[in-house]
Phi, psi and omega in degrees: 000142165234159219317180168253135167274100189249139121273176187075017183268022181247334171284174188299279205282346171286330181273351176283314187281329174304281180317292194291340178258001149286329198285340205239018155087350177307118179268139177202146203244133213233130168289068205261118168274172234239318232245318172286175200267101171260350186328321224287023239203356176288148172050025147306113169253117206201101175327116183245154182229161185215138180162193189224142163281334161337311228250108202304323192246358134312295203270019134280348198278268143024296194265332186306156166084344172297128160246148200090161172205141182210108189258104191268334202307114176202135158290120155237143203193137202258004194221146184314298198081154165306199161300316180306331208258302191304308200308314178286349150283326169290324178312331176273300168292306208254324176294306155335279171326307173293318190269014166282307193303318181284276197337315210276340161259340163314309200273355181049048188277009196075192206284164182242116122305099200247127210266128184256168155248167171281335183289339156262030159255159178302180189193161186276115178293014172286297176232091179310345191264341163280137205332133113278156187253185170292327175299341187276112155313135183297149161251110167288280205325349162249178193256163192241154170298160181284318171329317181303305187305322181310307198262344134320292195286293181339291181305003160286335197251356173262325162314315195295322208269319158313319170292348204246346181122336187278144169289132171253109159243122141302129161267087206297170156231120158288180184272130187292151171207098172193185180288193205022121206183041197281004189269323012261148175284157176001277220287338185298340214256300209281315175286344158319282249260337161319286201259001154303348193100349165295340152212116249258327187196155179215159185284161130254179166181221184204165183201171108337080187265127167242152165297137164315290256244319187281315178296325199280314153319315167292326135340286196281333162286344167272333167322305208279291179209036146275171149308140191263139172098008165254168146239153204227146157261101170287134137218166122323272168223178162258143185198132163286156208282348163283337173291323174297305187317327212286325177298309184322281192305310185324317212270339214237352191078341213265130148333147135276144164307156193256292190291128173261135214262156193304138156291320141350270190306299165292353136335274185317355201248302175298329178306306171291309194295270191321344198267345179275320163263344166313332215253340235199340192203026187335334181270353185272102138349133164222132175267328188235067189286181183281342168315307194288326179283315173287008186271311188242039143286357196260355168072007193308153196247161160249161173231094155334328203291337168321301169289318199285306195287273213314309190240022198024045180312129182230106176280150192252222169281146176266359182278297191293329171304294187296351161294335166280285178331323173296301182298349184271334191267298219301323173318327178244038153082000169302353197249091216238343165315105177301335208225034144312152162297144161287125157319142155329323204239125202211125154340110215283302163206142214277125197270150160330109151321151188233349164264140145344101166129301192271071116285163205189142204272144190299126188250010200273350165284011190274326197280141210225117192299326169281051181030034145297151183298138185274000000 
């Protein structure tokens, strides 16, 4: 057979779709550059290329001989950043885009399945909160993350090339919540620092959440049997960000926080904190910069039925996703809190952090091999 072409495949949803498609007998050859954090791709068997999609003739090099294609790859980031910050993103999300797309009709590879976001789909500007759909236009006219814009123009670039003959599919994406979760992303980040105790108080507002498992599934349905020159909206659920605290404490046992900070007021706060560190400190996480606080003041809802009618997209729980995401960090010495719950799922033995940071004192005589209570 010959291989599927992934890129991303060291990211969340790129190392989830790399799994599942090794489960399913699938061979696949993977786009990796050697200067990034590839762990999540160990003890894999999975072809590897080394290169940059920036680099046109790498990423021909790379892609010969593929047939499928799947561009999970995108810089993703919540804060404006300097000029230096901006460029690499378009370069990366949109120059990217275009030369996976090119290479990939040079290479006669079949259809290319391209993972989009929900932050470039459009929204009614009466009321933001009410479902979008596929039909709705990105609003350039306010102001946006450059990411936002970025991931808009992608999707320009999967049109051009669909009107040009190529097979196209979007794969919309919501914010992922599941396990293989290795750089860790935002929310992976965020339930670490959750149940460690780092975080003390929170905004609310709402977003669009899909499971690691609901995304990776939307994949492979659009490969299978989407339309070519369309896009699907994948989510799980919509859920405010107090209901993900409610989760949190179910799955981890750790009190969630009480206090809720003004949203207003943690605007004006972030506005100054990013405009300092972007400039002055570009590598310092930042969780609550001001794109991400105005995303979810805006509470958007999706509308799905699209993937439900076309592709019979069935979605599951975001309770079970975050029960995997929990056990995929406790597992990896990310929890250093005793006196978190043990996951449903618990690792016989649990390997060495291999990050700064995710150590944790050894809890594995505490575990009972069918995760029962000791």
């Amino acid at each position: 057979m010959e291989p599927v072409f992934v890129t991303g495949a060291a990211g969340h949803v790129g190392a989830n779709l790399v799994r599942r498609l090794l489960d399913e007998g699938v061979p696949v050859r993977v786009l990796l550059r050697p200067e990034d954090n590839n762990e999540g791709l160990d003890g894999l068997d999975v072809e590897r290329a080394f290169g940059d999609l920036r680099d046109l003739e790498a990423t021909k090099a790379a892609l010969a001989g593929c047939r499928g294609v799947y561009h999970c790859a995108a810089y993703v980031s919540t804060i404006e950043g300097n000029r230096a910050h901006r460029r690499d993103l378009f370069e990366c999300n949109v120059l990217g885009t275009r030369n996976v797309l090119l290479a990939a009709r040079e290479a006669e590879a079949g259809r290319v399945v391209v993972t989009g976001s929900f932050s470039a789909v459009g929204y009614d500007l009466d009321d933001p909160s009410a479902p979008s759909n596929e039909t709705m236009q990105f609003y350039p006219m306010e102001r946006t993350m450059p990411y936002e814009r970025s991931k808009s123009l992608v999707e320009q670039e999967c049109w051009r090339a669909a009107a040009a003959g190529q097979d196209v599919v979007v794969a919309t994406c919501c914010a992922v919540v599941g396990g293989a979760d290795f750089f860790p992303s935002r929310l992976g980040r965020t339930l670490c620092d959750y149940t460690n105790g780092k975080l003390r108080a929170y905004i609310d507002g709402g977003f669009e959440f899909v499971a690691a498992r609901d995304i990776v599934e939307g994949h492979l349905l659009c490969m299978r049997h989407g339309r070519s020159g369309e896009k699907y909206i994948f989510s799980s659920e919509y859920k405010t960000i107090s209901e993900i605290l409610d989760l949190y404490e179910e799955v981890t046992g750790v009190p969630r926080p009480r206090r809720r900070i003004p949203t207003r007021l943690m605007l004006v706060f972030s506005e100054v904190a990013s405009f300092y560190l972007s400039r002055f400190h570009p590598d310092f996480p930042q969780r609550f910069t001001p794109g991400a606080i105005r995303l979810l003041q805006k509470c958007r809802h999706a509308d799905t039925s699209k993937a439900r009618r076309e592709l019979d997209y069935r979605p599951t729980t975001i309770l079970d996703a975050v029960h995997e995401a929990y056990a995929f960090h406790y597992n990896r010495n990310a929890i250093a809190n005793l006196n978190a719950k043990r996951p449903r799922t618990v690792a016989a033995d649990r390997p060495a952090a291999k990050r700064e940071g995710n150590t944790a004192p050894d809890r594995d005589r505490r575990m009972m091999p069918d995760g029962s209570p000791t």
